[in-house]
Coordinates of C-alpha atoms in Angstrom, one line a residue:
X1406 CA 66.4 -63.9 37.5
X1407 CA 64.6 -63.9 40.8
X1408 CA 61.9 -66.7 41.1
X1409 CA 61.1 -65.9 44.8
X1410 CA 62.6 -63.8 47.5
X1411 CA 65.3 -66.4 48.2
X1412 CA 65.7 -68.3 45.0
X1413 CA 67.3 -67.4 41.6
X1414 CA 66.8 -69.2 38.3
X1415 CA 70.6 -70.0 38.3
X1416 CA 70.1 -72.0 41.6
X1417 CA 68.2 -74.6 39.5
X1418 CA 70.8 -75.0 36.7
X1419 CA 73.2 -77.9 36.7
X1420 CA 76.3 -78.6 34.6
X1421 CA 74.3 -80.9 32.3
X1422 CA 71.8 -78.2 31.4
X1423 CA 72.5 -76.2 28.3
X1424 CA 70.8 -72.8 28.0
X1425 CA 67.4 -74.2 29.2
X1426 CA 66.4 -74.7 32.8
X1427 CA 63.0 -76.1 33.6
X1428 CA 61.5 -75.6 37.0
X1429 CA 57.9 -75.8 38.0
X1430 CA 56.3 -73.1 40.1
X1431 CA 55.3 -75.6 42.8
X1432 CA 58.9 -76.6 43.4
X1433 CA 59.9 -72.9 43.8
X1434 CA 57.1 -72.4 46.2
X1435 CA 58.0 -75.5 48.2
X1436 CA 61.6 -74.5 48.5
X1437 CA 60.7 -70.9 49.5
X1438 CA 58.3 -72.3 52.2
X1439 CA 61.2 -74.5 53.5
X1440 CA 63.5 -71.5 53.6
X1441 CA 60.9 -69.4 55.4
X1442 CA 60.1 -72.2 57.9
X1443 CA 63.8 -73.1 58.6
X1444 CA 64.9 -69.5 58.5
X1445 CA 67.9 -70.5 56.6
X1446 CA 68.9 -70.7 52.9
X1447 CA 68.3 -74.0 51.2
X1448 CA 71.3 -75.2 49.2
X1449 CA 70.2 -76.8 45.9
X1450 CA 72.8 -79.4 45.0
X1451 CA 70.9 -80.7 41.9
X1452 CA 67.7 -79.6 40.3
X1453 CA 66.9 -79.6 36.5
X1454 CA 68.9 -82.1 34.5
X1455 CA 68.3 -82.3 30.8
X1456 CA 69.1 -86.0 30.5
X1457 CA 67.1 -88.5 32.6
X1458 CA 69.0 -90.7 35.0
X1459 CA 68.6 -93.9 33.0
X1460 CA 70.9 -96.0 35.1
X1461 CA 68.7 -95.6 38.2
X1462 CA 66.3 -98.5 38.0
X1463 CA 64.9 -97.9 41.5
X1464 CA 63.5 -94.5 40.5
X1465 CA 63.1 -94.4 36.7
X1466 CA 60.9 -91.3 37.0
X1467 CA 62.8 -89.0 39.3
X1468 CA 61.4 -85.5 38.4
X1469 CA 64.7 -83.8 37.8
X1470 CA 64.3 -83.9 34.0
X1471 CA 60.8 -82.4 34.4
X1472 CA 61.9 -79.5 36.7
X1473 CA 59.9 -81.0 39.5
X1474 CA 62.7 -82.1 41.8
X1475 CA 65.7 -80.9 43.7
X1476 CA 68.4 -82.4 45.9
X1477 CA 69.0 -80.1 48.8
X1478 CA 70.8 -79.5 52.1
X1479 CA 70.6 -76.8 54.7
X1480 CA 73.8 -75.7 56.4
X1481 CA 73.9 -76.6 60.1
X1482 CA 70.8 -78.8 60.0
X1483 CA 70.7 -82.6 60.1
X1484 CA 69.3 -84.1 56.9
X1485 CA 66.6 -85.7 58.9
X1486 CA 65.4 -82.3 60.1
X1487 CA 65.4 -81.1 56.4
X1488 CA 63.3 -84.2 55.4
X1489 CA 60.9 -83.6 58.3
X1490 CA 60.4 -80.0 57.2
X1491 CA 59.7 -81.1 53.5
X1492 CA 57.3 -83.8 54.7
X1493 CA 55.5 -81.3 57.0
X1494 CA 55.1 -78.9 54.1
X1495 CA 53.5 -81.6 52.0
X1496 CA 56.3 -82.3 49.5
X1497 CA 55.1 -85.0 47.1
X1498 CA 58.3 -87.0 47.3
X1499 CA 60.9 -86.9 50.1
X1500 CA 64.0 -89.0 50.0
X1501 CA 66.5 -89.1 52.8
X1502 CA 69.9 -89.9 51.2
X1503 CA 73.5 -90.1 52.6
X1504 CA 74.4 -86.5 51.7
X1505 CA 71.2 -84.7 50.7
X1506 CA 67.4 -84.8 50.8
X1507 CA 65.5 -85.3 47.5
X1508 CA 62.3 -83.4 47.3
X1509 CA 59.8 -83.3 44.5
X1510 CA 56.3 -82.2 43.6
X1511 CA 54.7 -85.5 42.5
X1512 CA 51.0 -85.9 43.1
X1513 CA 51.2 -89.2 44.9
X1514 CA 53.1 -88.8 48.2
X1515 CA 56.1 -91.1 48.6
X1516 CA 58.8 -91.0 51.3
X1517 CA 61.9 -93.2 51.4
X1518 CA 65.2 -93.6 53.3
X1519 CA 68.0 -94.3 50.8
X1520 CA 70.9 -94.0 53.3
X1521 CA 73.6 -96.6 53.3
X1522 CA 72.9 -97.7 49.7
X1523 CA 69.6 -99.4 50.1
X1524 CA 66.1 -98.0 49.6
X1525 CA 63.4 -98.4 52.3
X1526 CA 60.0 -96.9 51.8
X1527 CA 58.4 -95.3 54.8
X1528 CA 55.0 -93.7 55.7
X1529 CA 56.6 -90.9 57.7
X1530 CA 60.0 -89.7 59.0
X1531 CA 58.2 -88.3 62.1
X1532 CA 58.8 -91.2 64.4
X1533 CA 62.6 -90.8 64.1
X1534 CA 64.4 -89.1 67.0
X1535 CA 65.8 -85.7 66.2
X1536 CA 69.4 -85.8 65.1
X1537 CA 69.3 -89.5 64.2
X1538 CA 71.8 -90.0 61.3
X1539 CA 72.2 -93.8 61.3
X1540 CA 74.7 -94.7 58.5
X1541 CA 73.2 -98.1 57.8
X1542 CA 70.4 -96.9 55.6
X1543 CA 67.8 -97.5 58.3
X1544 CA 66.6 -95.1 60.9
X1545 CA 67.8 -95.8 64.5
X1546 CA 64.7 -96.5 66.5
X1547 CA 63.4 -100.1 66.9
X1548 CA 59.8 -101.2 67.0
X1549 CA 58.8 -102.3 63.5
X1550 CA 59.5 -105.8 62.0
X1551 CA 62.1 -104.1 59.8
X1552 CA 63.8 -103.0 63.0
X1553 CA 63.8 -99.3 62.4
X1554 CA 60.6 -98.0 64.0
X1555 CA 59.1 -96.6 60.8
X1556 CA 55.6 -97.4 59.4
X1557 CA 56.1 -99.2 56.1
X1558 CA 53.8 -98.8 53.1
X1559 CA 53.9 -100.0 49.6
X1560 CA 54.7 -97.2 47.1
X1561 CA 52.3 -96.2 44.4
X1562 CA 53.4 -97.4 40.9
X1563 CA 56.0 -95.0 39.8
X1564 CA 54.3 -94.2 36.5
X1565 CA 51.3 -92.7 38.4
X1566 CA 53.4 -90.4 40.6
X1567 CA 53.7 -87.5 38.2

């Protein structure tokens, strides 16, 4: 079933989903805008998951169980470029991870760098040099007190993001 010119319903199903796949229209629209902007297919690694990720205490509300989130990559593009695109297109949540970018449609904007096993909230990914893929969980520029050049901000309480 086609949801947009470049996305099918089956793209959002995961192994944990039975016969039901939830996906909100805003997520489909965001992913299609990313595809159009980047002029390349967006690979969805994980989207709807029927069972919440209970073991993840850092992000108890992660949007996948609501059909509001996807973990993505784009072949041939650095993950930072994918995160910058999502941020520029006003994704609600953008998480830069070791092997994917998490995007979601929460109402309160939140960006974070989760590379290297630690989570670091950031105001924007825009100050990061193109192609930077520092494996330490921090972005490789150096002006802030945290040593990574990103403007820090306190995240909104997680319960208010959706």
